[in-house]
Tab-separated table of C-alpha atoms in Angstrom:
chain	number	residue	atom	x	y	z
A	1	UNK	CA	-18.327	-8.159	9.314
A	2	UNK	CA	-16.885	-11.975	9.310
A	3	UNK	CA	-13.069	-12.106	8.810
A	4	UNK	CA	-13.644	-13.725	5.598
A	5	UNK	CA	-15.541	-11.014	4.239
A	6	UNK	CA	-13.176	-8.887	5.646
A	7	UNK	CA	-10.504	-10.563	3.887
A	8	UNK	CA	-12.458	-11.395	0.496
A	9	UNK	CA	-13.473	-7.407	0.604
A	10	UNK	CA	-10.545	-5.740	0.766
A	11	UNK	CA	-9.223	-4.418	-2.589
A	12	UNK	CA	-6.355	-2.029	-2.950
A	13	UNK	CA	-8.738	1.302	-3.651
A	14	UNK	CA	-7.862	4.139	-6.235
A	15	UNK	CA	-10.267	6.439	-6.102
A	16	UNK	CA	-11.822	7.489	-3.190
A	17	UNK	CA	-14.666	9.987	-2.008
A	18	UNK	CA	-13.548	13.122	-0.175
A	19	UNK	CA	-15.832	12.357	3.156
A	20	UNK	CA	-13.714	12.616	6.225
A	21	UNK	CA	-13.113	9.912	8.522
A	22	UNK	CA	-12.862	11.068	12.178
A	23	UNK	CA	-9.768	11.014	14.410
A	24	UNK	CA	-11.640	7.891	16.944
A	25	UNK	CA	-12.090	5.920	13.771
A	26	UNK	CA	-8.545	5.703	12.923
A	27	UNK	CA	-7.216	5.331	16.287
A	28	UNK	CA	-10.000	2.209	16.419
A	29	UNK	CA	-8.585	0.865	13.394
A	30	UNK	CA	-4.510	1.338	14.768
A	31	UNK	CA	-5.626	-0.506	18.382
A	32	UNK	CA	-6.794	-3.581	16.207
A	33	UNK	CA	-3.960	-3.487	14.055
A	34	UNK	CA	-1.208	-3.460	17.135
A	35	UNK	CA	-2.820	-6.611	17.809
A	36	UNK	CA	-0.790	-8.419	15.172
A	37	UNK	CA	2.254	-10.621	16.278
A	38	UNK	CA	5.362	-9.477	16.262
A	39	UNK	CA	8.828	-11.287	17.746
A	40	UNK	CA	9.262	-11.455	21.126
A	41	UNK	CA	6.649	-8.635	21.010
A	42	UNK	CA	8.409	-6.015	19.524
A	43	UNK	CA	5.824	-4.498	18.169
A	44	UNK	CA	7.948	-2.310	16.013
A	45	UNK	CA	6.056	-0.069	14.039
A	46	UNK	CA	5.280	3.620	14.149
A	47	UNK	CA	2.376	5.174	12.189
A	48	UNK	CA	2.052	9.064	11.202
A	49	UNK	CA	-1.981	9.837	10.985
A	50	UNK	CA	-2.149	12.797	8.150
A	51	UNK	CA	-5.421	14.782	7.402
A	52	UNK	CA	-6.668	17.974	6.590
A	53	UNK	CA	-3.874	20.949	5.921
A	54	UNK	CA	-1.159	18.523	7.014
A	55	UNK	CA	-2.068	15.798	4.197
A	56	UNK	CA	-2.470	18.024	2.068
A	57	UNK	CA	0.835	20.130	2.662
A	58	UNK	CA	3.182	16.377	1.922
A	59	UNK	CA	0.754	15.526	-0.686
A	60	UNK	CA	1.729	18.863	-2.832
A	61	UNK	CA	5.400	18.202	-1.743
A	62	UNK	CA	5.206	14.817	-2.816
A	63	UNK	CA	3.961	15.163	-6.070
A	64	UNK	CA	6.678	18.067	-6.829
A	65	UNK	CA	9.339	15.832	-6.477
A	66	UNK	CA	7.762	13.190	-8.424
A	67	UNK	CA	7.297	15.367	-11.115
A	68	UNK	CA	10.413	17.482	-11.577
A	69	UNK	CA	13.365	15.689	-10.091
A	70	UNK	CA	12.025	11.618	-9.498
A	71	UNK	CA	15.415	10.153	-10.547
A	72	UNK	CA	16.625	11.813	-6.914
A	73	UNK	CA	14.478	9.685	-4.501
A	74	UNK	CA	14.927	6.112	-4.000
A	75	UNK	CA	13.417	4.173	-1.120
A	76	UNK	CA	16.094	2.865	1.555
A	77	UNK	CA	15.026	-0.838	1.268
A	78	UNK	CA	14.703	-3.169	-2.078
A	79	UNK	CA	11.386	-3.549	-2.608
A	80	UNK	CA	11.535	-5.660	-5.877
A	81	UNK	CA	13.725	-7.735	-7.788
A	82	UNK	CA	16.490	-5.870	-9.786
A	83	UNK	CA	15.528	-7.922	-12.874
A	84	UNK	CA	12.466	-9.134	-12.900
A	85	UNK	CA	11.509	-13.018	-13.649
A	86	UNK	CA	8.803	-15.605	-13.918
A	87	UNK	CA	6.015	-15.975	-13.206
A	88	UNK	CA	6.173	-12.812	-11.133
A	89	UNK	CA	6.683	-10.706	-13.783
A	90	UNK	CA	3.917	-11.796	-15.964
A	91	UNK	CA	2.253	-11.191	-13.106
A	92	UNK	CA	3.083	-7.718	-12.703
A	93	UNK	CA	2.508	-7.226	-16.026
A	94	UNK	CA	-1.154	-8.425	-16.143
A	95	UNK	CA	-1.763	-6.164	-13.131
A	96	UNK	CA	-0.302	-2.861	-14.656
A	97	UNK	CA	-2.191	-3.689	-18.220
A	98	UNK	CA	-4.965	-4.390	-16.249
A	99	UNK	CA	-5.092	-0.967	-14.836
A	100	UNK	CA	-4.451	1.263	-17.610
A	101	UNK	CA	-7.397	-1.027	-19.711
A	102	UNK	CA	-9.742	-0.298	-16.864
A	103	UNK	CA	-8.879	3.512	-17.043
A	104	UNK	CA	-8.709	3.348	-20.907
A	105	UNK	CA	-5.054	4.243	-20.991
A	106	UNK	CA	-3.514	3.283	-24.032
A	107	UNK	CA	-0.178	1.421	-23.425
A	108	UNK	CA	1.680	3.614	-25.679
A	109	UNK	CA	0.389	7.055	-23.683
A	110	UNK	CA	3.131	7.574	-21.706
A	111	UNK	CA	2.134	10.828	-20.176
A	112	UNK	CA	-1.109	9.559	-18.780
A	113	UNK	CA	0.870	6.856	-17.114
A	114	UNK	CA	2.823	9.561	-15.442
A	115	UNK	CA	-0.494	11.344	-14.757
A	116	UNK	CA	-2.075	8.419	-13.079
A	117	UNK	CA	1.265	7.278	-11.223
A	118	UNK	CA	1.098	10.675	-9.466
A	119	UNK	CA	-1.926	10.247	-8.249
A	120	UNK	CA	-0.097	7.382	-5.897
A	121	UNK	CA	0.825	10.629	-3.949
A	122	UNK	CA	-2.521	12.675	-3.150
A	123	UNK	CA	-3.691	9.233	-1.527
A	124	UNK	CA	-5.865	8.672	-4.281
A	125	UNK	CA	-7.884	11.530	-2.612
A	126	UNK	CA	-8.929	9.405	0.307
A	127	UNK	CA	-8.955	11.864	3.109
A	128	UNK	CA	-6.688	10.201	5.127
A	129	UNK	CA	-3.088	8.929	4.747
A	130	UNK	CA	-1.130	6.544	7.507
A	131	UNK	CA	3.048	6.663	6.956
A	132	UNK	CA	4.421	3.344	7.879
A	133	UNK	CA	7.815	3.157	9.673
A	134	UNK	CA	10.591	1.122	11.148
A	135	UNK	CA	13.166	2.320	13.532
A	136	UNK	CA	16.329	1.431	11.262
A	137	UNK	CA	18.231	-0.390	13.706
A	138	UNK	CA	15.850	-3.051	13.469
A	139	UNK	CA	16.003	-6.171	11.318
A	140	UNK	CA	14.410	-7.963	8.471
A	141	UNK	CA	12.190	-9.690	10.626
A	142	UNK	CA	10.411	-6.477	11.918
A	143	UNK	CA	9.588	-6.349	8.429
A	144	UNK	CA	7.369	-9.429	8.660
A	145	UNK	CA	6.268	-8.148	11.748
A	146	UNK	CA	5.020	-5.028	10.264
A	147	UNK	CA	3.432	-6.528	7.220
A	148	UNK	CA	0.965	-8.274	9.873
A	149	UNK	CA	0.265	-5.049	11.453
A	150	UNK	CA	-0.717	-3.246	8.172
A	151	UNK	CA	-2.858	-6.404	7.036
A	152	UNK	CA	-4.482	-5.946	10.443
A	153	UNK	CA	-5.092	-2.254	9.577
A	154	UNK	CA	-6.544	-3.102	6.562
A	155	UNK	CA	-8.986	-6.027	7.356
A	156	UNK	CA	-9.587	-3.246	10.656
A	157	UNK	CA	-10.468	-0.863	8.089
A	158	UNK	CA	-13.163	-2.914	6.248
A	159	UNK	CA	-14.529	-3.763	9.817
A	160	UNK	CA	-15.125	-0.164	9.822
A	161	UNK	CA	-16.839	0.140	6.355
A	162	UNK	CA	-13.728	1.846	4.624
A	163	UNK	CA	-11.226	0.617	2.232
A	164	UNK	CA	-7.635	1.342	1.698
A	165	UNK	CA	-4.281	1.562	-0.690
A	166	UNK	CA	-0.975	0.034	0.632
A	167	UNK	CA	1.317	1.950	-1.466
A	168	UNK	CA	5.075	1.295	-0.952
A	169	UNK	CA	5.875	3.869	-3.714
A	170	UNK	CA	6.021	6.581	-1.136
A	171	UNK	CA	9.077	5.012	0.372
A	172	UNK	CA	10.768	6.254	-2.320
A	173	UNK	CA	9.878	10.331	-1.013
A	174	UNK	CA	11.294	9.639	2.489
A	175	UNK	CA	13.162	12.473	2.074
A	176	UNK	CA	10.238	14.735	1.586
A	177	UNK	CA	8.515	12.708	4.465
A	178	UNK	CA	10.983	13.924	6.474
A	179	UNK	CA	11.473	17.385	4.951
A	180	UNK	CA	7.619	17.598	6.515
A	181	UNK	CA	8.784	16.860	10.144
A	182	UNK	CA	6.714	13.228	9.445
A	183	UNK	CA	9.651	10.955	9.617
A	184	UNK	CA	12.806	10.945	12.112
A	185	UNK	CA	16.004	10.356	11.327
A	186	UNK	CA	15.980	7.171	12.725
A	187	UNK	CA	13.264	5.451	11.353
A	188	UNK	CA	12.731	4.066	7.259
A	189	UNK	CA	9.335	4.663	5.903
A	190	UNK	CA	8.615	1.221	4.651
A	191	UNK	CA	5.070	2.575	2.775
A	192	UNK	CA	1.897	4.828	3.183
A	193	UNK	CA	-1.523	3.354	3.521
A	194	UNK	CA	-4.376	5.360	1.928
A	195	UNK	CA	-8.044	5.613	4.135
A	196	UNK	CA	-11.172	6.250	3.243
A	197	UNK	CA	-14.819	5.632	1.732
A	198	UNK	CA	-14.262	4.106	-1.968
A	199	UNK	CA	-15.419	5.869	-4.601
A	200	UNK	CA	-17.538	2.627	-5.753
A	201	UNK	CA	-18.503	4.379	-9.578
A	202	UNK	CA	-14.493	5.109	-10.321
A	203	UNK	CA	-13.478	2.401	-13.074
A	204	UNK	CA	-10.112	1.589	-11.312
A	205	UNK	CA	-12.138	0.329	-8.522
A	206	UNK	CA	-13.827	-2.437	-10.122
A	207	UNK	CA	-10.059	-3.896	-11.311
A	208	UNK	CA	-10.258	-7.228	-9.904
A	209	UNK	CA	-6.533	-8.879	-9.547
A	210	UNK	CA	-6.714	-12.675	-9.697
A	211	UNK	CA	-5.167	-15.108	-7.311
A	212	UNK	CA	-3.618	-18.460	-8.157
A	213	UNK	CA	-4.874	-21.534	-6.438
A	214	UNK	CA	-3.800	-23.293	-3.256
A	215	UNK	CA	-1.714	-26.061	-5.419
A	216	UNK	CA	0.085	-24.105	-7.412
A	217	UNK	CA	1.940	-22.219	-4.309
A	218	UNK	CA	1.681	-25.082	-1.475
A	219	UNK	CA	2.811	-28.214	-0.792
A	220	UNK	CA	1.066	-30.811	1.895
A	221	UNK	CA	3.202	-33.582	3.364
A	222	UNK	CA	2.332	-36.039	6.223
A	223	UNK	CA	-1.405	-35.511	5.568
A	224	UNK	CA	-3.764	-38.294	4.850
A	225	UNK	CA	-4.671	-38.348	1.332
A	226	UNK	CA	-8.480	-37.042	0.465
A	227	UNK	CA	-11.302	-39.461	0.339
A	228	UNK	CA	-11.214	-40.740	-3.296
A	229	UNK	CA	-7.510	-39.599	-3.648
């Protein structure tokens, strides 16, 4: 696959089919990722691989937590904005209505909001889930550096013919994480990565999230102005 069908591929996947996806394929896909930069070459993240019994042990652990005592858990990083503003809130606002249109979710049904926000922690059944981490004495910039890394994994993954989910919501259940002898005490779980063969007939896969244009982000200065400029 070209790197800009790679790129132009991947979609953030919520549904996926339960087909398993072999040890040597994700350790394939984690080599090319820890080819990503990283200052003075750091390389600074830590991934726990979870399949099988072991998936599904956090996944059940996960969701518990989530549903009876969510007002507990809160991630040990801010993630977002503690009041939200323009235009990155109509943004986020697009995407969510987006998704609940897609799965015909009425905006007023709060319960199958809640319903489809715990699926966030069963992976979206893909068979496979990756736990991102950071050793906490690190700095913000390892946080750049990792964002490479799991970009790499995912542009890896479509390489591979499989799709994936970055989901920083899990950062929120580090406790649990840890509860399940996935996390140390000394490192953050910055997200969770879902992994697997999309589910290509699931609704919430063919959500398609726009992306503004070049000028409306980006500035050019010093260049030479465009024939007919």
């Amino acid at each position: 696959m070209q790197v800009e069908d790679a790129i132009r591929s991947r979609k953030s996947v919520r549904r996926f089919r339960p087909d398993p996806v072999p040890r040597a394929q994700v350790e394939r896909i984690l080599a090319l990722a820890a080819q990503a930069p990283s200052g003075a070459n750091t390389q600074p993240w830590r991934v726990r691989a979870v399949a099988g019994p072991v998936r599904d042990a956090l996944c059940r652990a996960v969701v518990a937590a989530a549903e009876h005592e969510p007002q507990r858990h809160h991630a040990e990083y801010g993630y977002y904005p503690e009041q939200w503003f323009e235009p990155y809130l109509e943004r986020r606002r697009t995407m969510g209505f987006g998704l609940y249109d897609t799965l015909g979710i009425a905006r007023g049904d709060r319960a199958a909001r809640e319903r489809q926000a715990l699926r966030n922690f069963q992976f979206f059944d893909a068979p496979v889930g990756l736990l991102i981490a950071l050793d906490r004495r690190m700095n913000t910039g390892s946080f750049l550096d990792l964002g490479m890394f799991i970009q790499n994994l995912m542009l890896a993954a479509r390489g591979e013919g499989l799709h994936s989910c970055p989901q920083g919501v899990f950062a929120d259940y580090h406790q649990v994480v840890r509860e399940q002898g996935l996390l140390d005490a000394g490192e953050i779980l910055v997200c969770a990565v879902a992994l697997g063969f999309e589910a290509p007939e699931a609704p919430e896969n063919g959500l398609v999230t726009e992306r503004v244009l070049v000028a409306e982000f980006a500035a050019f200065h010093g260049f030479e102005e465009p024939a007919g400029g």
